[in-house]
PDB file of C-alpha atoms in Angstrom:
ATOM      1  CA  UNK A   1      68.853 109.861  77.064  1.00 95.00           C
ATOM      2  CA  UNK A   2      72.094 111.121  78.103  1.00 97.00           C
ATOM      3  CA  UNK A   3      75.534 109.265  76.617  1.00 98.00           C
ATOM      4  CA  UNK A   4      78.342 109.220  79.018  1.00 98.00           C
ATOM      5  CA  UNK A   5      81.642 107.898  77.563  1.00 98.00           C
ATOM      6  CA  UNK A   6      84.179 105.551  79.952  1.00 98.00           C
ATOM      7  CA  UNK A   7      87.631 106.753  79.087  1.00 97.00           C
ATOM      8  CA  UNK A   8      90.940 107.026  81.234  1.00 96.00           C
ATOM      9  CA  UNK A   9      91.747 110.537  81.351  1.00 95.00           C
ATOM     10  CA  UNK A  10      95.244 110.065  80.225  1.00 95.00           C
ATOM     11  CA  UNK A  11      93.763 109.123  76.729  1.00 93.00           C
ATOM     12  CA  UNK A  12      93.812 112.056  75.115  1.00 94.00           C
ATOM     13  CA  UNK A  13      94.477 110.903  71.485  1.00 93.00           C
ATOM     14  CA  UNK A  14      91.193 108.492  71.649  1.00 93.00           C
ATOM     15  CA  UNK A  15      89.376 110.983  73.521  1.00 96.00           C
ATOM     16  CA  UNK A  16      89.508 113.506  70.568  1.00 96.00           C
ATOM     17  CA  UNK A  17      88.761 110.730  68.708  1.00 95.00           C
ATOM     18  CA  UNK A  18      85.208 109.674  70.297  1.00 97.00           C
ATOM     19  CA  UNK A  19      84.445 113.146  70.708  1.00 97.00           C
ATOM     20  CA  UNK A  20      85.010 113.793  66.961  1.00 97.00           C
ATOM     21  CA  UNK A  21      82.897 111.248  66.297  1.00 97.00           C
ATOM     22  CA  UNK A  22      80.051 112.023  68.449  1.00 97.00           C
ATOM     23  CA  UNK A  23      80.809 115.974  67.001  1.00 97.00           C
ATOM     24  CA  UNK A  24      79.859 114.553  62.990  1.00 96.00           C
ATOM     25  CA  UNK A  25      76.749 112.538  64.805  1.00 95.00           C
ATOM     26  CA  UNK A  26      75.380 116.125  66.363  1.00 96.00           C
ATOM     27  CA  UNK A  27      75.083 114.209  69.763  1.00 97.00           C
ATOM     28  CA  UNK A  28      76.227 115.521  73.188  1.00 97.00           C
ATOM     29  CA  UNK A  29      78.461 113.209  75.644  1.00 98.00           C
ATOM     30  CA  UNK A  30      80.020 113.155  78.401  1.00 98.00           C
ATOM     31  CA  UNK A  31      83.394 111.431  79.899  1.00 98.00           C
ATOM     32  CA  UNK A  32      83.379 109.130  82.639  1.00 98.00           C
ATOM     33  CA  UNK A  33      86.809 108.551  83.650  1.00 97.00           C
ATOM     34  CA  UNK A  34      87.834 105.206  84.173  1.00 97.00           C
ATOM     35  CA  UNK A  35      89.850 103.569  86.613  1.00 97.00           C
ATOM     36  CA  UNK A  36      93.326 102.977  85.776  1.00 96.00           C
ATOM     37  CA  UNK A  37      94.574 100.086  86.693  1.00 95.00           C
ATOM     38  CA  UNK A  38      97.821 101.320  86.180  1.00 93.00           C
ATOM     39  CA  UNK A  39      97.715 103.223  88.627  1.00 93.00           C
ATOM     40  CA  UNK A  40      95.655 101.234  90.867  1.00 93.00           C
ATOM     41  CA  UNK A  41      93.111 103.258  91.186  1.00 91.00           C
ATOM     42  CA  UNK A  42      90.570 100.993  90.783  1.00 93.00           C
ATOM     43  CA  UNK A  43      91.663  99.097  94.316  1.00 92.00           C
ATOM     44  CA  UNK A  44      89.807 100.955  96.883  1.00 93.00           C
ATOM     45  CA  UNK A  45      86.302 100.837  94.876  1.00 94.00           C
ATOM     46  CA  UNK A  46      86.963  97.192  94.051  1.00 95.00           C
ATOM     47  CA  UNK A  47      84.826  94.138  94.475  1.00 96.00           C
ATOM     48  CA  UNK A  48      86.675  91.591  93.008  1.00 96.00           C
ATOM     49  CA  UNK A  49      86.882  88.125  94.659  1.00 95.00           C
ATOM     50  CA  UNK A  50      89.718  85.996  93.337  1.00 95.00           C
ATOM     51  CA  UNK A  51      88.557  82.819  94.860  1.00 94.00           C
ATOM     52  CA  UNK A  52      85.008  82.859  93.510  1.00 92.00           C
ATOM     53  CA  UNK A  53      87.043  83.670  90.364  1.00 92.00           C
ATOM     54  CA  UNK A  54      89.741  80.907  90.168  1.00 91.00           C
ATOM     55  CA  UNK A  55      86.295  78.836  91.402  1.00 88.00           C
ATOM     56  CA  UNK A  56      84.380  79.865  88.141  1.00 86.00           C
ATOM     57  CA  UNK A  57      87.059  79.995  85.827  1.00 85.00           C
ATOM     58  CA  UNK A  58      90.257  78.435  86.819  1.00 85.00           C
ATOM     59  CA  UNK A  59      91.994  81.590  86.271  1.00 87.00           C
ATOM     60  CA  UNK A  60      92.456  85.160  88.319  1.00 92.00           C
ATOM     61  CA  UNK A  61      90.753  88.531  86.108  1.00 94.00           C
ATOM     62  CA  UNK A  62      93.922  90.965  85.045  1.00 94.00           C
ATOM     63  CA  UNK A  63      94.154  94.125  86.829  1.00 95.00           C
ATOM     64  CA  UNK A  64      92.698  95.765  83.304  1.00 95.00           C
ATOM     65  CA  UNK A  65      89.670  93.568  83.704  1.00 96.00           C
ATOM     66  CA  UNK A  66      89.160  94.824  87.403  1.00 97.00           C
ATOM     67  CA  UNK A  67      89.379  98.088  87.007  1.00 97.00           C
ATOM     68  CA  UNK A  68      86.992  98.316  83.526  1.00 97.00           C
ATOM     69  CA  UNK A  69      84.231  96.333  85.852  1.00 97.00           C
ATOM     70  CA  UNK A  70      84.685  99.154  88.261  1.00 98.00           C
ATOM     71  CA  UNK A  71      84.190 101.627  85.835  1.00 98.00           C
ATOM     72  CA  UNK A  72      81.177  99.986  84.109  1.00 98.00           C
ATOM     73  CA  UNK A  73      80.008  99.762  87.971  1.00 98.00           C
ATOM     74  CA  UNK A  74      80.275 102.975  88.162  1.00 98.00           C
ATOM     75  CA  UNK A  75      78.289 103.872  85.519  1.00 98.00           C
ATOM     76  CA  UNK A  76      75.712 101.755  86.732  1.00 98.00           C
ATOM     77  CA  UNK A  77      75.660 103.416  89.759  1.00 98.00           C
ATOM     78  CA  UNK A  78      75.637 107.088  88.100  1.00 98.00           C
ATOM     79  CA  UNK A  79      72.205 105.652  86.259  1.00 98.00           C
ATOM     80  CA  UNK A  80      70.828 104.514  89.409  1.00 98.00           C
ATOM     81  CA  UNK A  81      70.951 107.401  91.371  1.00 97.00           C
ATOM     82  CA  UNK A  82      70.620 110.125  88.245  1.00 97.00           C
ATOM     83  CA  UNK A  83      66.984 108.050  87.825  1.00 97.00           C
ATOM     84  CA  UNK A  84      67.686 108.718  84.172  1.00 97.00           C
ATOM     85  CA  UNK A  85      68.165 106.247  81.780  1.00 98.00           C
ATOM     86  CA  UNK A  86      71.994 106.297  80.100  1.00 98.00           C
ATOM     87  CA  UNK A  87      73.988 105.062  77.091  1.00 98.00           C
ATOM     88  CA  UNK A  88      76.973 104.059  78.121  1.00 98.00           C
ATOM     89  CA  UNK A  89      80.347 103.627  75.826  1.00 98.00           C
ATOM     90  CA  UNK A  90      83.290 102.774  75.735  1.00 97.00           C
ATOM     91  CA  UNK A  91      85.902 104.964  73.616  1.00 96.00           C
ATOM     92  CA  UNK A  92      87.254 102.293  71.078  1.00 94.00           C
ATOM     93  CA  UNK A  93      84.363 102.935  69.027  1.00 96.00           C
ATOM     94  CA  UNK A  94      83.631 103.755  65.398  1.00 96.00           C
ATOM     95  CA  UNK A  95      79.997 104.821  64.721  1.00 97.00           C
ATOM     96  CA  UNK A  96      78.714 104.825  61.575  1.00 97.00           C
ATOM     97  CA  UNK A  97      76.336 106.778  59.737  1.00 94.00           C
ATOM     98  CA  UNK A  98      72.827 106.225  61.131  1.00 94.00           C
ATOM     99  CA  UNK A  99      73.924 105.668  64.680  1.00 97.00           C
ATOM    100  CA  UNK A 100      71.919 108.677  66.027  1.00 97.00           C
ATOM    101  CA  UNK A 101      68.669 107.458  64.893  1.00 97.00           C
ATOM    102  CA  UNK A 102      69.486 103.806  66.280  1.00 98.00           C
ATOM    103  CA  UNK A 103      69.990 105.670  69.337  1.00 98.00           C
ATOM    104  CA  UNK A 104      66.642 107.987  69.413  1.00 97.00           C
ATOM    105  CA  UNK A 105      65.308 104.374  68.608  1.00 98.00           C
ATOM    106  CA  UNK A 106      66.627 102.943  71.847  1.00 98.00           C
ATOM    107  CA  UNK A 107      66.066 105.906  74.159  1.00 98.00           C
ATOM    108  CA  UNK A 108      62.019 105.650  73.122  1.00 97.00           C
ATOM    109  CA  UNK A 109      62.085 101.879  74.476  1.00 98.00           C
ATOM    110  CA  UNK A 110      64.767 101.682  77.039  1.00 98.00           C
ATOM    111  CA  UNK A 111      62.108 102.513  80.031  1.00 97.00           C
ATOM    112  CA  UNK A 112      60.571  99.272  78.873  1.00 96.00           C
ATOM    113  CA  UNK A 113      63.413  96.653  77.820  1.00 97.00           C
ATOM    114  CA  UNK A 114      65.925  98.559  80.570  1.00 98.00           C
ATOM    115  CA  UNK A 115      68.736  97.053  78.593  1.00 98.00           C
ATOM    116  CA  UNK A 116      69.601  97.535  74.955  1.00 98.00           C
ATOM    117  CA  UNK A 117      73.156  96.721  73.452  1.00 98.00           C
ATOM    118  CA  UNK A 118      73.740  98.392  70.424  1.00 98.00           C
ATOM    119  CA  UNK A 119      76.825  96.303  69.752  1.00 98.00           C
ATOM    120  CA  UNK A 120      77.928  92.909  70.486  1.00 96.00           C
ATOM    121  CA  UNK A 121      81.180  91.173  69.389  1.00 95.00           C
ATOM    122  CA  UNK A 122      79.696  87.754  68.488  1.00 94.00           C
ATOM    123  CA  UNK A 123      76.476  86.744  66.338  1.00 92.00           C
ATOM    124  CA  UNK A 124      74.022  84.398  68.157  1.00 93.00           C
ATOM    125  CA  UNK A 125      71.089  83.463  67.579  1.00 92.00           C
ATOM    126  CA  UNK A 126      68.052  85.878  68.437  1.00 94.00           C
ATOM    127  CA  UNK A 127      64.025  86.509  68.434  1.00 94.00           C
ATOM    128  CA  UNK A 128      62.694  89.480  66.968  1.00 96.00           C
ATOM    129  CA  UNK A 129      60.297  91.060  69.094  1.00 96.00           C
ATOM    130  CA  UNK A 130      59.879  94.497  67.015  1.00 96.00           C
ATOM    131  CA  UNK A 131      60.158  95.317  63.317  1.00 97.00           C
ATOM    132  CA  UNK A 132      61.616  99.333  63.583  1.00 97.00           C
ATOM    133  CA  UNK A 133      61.498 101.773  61.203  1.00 93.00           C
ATOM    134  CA  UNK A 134      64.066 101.966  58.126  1.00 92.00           C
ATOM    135  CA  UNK A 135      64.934  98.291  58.672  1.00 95.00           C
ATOM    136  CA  UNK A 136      65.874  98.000  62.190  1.00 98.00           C
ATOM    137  CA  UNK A 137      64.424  95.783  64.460  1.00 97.00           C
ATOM    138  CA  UNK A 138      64.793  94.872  68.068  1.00 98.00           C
ATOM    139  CA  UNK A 139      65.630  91.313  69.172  1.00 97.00           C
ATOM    140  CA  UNK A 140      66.327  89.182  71.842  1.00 96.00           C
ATOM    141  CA  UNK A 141      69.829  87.016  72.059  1.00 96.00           C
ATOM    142  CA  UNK A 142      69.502  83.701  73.875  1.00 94.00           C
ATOM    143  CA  UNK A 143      72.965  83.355  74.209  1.00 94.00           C
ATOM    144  CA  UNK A 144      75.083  87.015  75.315  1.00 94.00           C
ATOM    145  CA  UNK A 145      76.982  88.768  72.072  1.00 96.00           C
ATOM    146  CA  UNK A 146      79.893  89.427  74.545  1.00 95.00           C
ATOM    147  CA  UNK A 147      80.665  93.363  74.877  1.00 95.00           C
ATOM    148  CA  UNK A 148      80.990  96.655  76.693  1.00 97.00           C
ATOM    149  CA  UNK A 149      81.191  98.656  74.007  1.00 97.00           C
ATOM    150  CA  UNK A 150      77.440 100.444  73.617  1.00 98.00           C
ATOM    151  CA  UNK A 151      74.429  99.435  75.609  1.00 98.00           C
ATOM    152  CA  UNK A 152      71.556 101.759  77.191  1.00 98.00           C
ATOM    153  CA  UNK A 153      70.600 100.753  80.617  1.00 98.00           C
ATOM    154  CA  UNK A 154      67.389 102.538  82.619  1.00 98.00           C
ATOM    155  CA  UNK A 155      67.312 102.962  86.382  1.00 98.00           C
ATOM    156  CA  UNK A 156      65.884  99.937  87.109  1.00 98.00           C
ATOM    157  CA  UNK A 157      67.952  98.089  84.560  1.00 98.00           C
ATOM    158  CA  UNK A 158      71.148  99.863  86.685  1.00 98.00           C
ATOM    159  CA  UNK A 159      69.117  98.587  89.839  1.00 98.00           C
ATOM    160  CA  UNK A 160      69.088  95.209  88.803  1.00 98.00           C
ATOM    161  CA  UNK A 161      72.717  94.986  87.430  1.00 98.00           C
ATOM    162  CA  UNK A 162      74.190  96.439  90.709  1.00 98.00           C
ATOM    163  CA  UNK A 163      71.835  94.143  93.000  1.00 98.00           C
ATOM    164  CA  UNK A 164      73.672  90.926  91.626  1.00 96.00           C
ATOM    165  CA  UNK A 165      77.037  92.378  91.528  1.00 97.00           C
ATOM    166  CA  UNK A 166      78.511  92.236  95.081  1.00 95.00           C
ATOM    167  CA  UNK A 167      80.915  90.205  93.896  1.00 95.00           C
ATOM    168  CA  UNK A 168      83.543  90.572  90.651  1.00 97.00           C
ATOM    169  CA  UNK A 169      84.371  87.096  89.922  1.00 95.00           C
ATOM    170  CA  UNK A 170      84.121  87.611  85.495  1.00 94.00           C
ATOM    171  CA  UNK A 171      84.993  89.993  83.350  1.00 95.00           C
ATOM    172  CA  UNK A 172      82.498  92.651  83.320  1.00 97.00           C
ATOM    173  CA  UNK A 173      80.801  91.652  79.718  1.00 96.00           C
ATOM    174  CA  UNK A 174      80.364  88.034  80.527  1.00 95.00           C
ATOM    175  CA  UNK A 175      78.261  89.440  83.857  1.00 97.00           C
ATOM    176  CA  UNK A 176      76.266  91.375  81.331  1.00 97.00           C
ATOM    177  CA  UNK A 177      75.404  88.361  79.421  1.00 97.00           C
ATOM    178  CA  UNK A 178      74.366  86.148  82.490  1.00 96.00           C
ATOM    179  CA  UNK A 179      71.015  87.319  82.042  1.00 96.00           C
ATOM    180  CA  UNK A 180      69.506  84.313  83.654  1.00 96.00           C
ATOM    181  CA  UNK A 181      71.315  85.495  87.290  1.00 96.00           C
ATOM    182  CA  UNK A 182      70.318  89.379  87.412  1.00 97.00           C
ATOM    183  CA  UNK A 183      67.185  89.045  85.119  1.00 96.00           C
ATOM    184  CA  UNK A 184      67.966  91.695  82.344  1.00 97.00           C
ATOM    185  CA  UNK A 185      67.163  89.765  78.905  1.00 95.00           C
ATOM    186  CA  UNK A 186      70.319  90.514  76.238  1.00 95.00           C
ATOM    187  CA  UNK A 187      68.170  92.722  73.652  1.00 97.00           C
ATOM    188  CA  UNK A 188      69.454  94.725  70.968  1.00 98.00           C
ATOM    189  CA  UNK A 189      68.790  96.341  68.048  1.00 98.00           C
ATOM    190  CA  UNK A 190      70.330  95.150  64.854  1.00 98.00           C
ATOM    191  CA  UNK A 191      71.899  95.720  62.626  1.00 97.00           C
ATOM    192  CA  UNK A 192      74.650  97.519  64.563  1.00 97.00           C
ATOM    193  CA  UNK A 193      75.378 101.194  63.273  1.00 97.00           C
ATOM    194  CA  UNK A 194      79.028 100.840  65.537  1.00 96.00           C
ATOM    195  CA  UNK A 195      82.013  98.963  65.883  1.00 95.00           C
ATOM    196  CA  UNK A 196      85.289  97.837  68.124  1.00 94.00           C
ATOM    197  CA  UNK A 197      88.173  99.547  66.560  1.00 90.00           C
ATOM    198  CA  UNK A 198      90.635  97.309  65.902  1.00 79.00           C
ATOM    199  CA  UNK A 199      91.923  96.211  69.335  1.00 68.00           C
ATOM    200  CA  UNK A 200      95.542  95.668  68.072  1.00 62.00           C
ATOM    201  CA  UNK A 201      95.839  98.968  67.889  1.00 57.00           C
ATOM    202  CA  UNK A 202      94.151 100.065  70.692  1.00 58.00           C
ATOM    203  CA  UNK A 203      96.577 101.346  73.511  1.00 56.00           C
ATOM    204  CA  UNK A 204      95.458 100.145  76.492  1.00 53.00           C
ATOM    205  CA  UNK A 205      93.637  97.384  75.321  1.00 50.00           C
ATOM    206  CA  UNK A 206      92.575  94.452  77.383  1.00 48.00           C
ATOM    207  CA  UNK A 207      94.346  91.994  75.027  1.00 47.00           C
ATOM    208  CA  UNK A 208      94.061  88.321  75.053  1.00 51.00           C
ATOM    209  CA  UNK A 209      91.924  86.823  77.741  1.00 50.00           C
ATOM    210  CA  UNK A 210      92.295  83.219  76.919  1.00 54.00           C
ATOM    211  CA  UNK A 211      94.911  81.386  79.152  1.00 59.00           C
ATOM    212  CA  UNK A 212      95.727  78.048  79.022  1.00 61.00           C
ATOM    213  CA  UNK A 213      94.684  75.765  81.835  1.00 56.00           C
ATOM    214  CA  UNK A 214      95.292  72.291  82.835  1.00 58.00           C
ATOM    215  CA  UNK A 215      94.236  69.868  85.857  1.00 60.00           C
ATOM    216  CA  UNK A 216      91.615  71.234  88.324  1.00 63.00           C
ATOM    217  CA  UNK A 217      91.889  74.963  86.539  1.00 63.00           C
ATOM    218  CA  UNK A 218      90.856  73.071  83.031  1.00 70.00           C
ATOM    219  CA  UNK A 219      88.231  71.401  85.066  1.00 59.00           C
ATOM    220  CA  UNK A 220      86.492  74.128  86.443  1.00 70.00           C
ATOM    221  CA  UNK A 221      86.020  76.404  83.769  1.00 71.00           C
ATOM    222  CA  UNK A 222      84.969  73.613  81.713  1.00 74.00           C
ATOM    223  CA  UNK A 223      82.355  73.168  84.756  1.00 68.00           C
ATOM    224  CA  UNK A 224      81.082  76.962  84.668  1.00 75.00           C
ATOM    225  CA  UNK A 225      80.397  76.379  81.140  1.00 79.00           C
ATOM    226  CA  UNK A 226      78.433  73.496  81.386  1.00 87.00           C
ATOM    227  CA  UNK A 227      76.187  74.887  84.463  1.00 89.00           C
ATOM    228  CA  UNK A 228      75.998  78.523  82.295  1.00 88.00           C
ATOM    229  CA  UNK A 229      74.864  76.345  79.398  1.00 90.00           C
ATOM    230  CA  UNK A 230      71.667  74.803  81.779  1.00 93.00           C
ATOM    231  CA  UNK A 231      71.080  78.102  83.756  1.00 91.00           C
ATOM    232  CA  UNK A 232      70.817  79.699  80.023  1.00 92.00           C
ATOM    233  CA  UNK A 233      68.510  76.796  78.594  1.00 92.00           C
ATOM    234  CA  UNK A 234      66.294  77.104  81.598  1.00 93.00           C
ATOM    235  CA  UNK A 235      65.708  80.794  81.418  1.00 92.00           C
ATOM    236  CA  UNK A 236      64.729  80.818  77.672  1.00 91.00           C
ATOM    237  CA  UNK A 237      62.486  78.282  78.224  1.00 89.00           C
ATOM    238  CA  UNK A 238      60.636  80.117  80.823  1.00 88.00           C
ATOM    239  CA  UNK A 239      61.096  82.730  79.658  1.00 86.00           C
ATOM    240  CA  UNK A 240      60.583  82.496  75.464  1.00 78.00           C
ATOM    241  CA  UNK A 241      61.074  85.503  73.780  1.00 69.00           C
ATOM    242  CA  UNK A 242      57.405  86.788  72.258  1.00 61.00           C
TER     243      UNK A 242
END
């Protein structure tokens, strides 16, 4: 399974970094560049609606969300069309000792599941559906981890991503989790052998997403969350992990 690596080219510092990292792992990468919204780059590939998202959330995506959801788009579409399945990171990433064999572990089943994360930022609940070898196991969330950081994605899994994503309207991570809209179950395997640096120290870095809202902005996102909650419910139910 090949491992491609988004990155802004102007990032040299982390880029020796990842590839140091990947170096002491004996596994072979490549970058993807991403589009820098500084530089508005990511305009001209862009798909973002700011209607649909003031609609959904009551607040507009920053120009740093944008352009990482065109560069995790774009990634997508490199799977799709490569017909080979791809692990896909981002470069504020530590992995620790063992993360090659998670990965072999992933790149046997990914044909199969068509997504694995092999990070998440939050713990939710989960079902185990495999017991792996040397204590691993593969499970499924019912509620998204949240996070970009690692996940392997097959053809069809990139298929199935890019089918329901005409429209940017969310951050790129929370699209990921809406498994109950494009159909891709959150799986993973646990526990994690990688981890977010620490994004205070990140240049670059997203930041705080959280904005305050009030009146009909309050009222909306609070209404996303609700009809998430029922579109989530009603997809585990029908379709219960096993």
């Amino acid at each position: 399974m090949r491992s491609v690596v988004i990155s802004l080219a102007r990032m040299e510092e982390r880029r020796t970094q990842i590839a140091d990292q990947f170096g002491a792992q004996g596994l072979d990468f490549d970058f993807l560049d991403a589009f820098d919204a500084r530089q508005d780059a990511h305009i001209p590939v862009s798909r973002y609606d700011e209607a649909a998202s003031l609609a959904r959330y009551g607040a507009p995506l920053k120009p740093a969300e944008i352009a990482c959801y065109a560069s995790h788009y774009a990634a997508w579409q490199l799977c799709r069309e490569s017909g080979e399945p791809l692990a896909i990171f981002e470069d504020d990433v530590v992995l620790h000792r063992g993360f090659a064999e998670v990965l072999q572990l992933a790149a046997s089943r990914i044909e199969r599941h068509r997504l694995i994360r092999l990070f998440g930022k939050h713990a939710r609940k989960t079902r185990d559906l495999e017991q792996l070898t040397s204590g691993y196991r593969l499970v499924r969330f019912l509620h998204g981890p949240i996070g970009t950081q690692c996940y392997c994605l097959s053809p069809d899994g990139a298929a199935a991503l890019l089918a329901h994503a005409d429209r940017w309207s969310e951050p790129v991570d929370h699209y990921l989790d809406r498994f109950w809209l494009h159909g891709l179950a959150s799986k993973a395997i646990l526990p994690y052998r990688l981890e977010e640096m620490d994004r205070a120290k990140i240049e670059g870095a997203i930041g705080e997403r959280r904005q305050r809202r009030r009146g009909k902005a309050k009222f909306r996102r609070e209404w996303t969350r609700q009809t998430d909650l029922a579109a989530r419910w009603l997809y585990n139910l029908r379709h219960w992990p096993r």
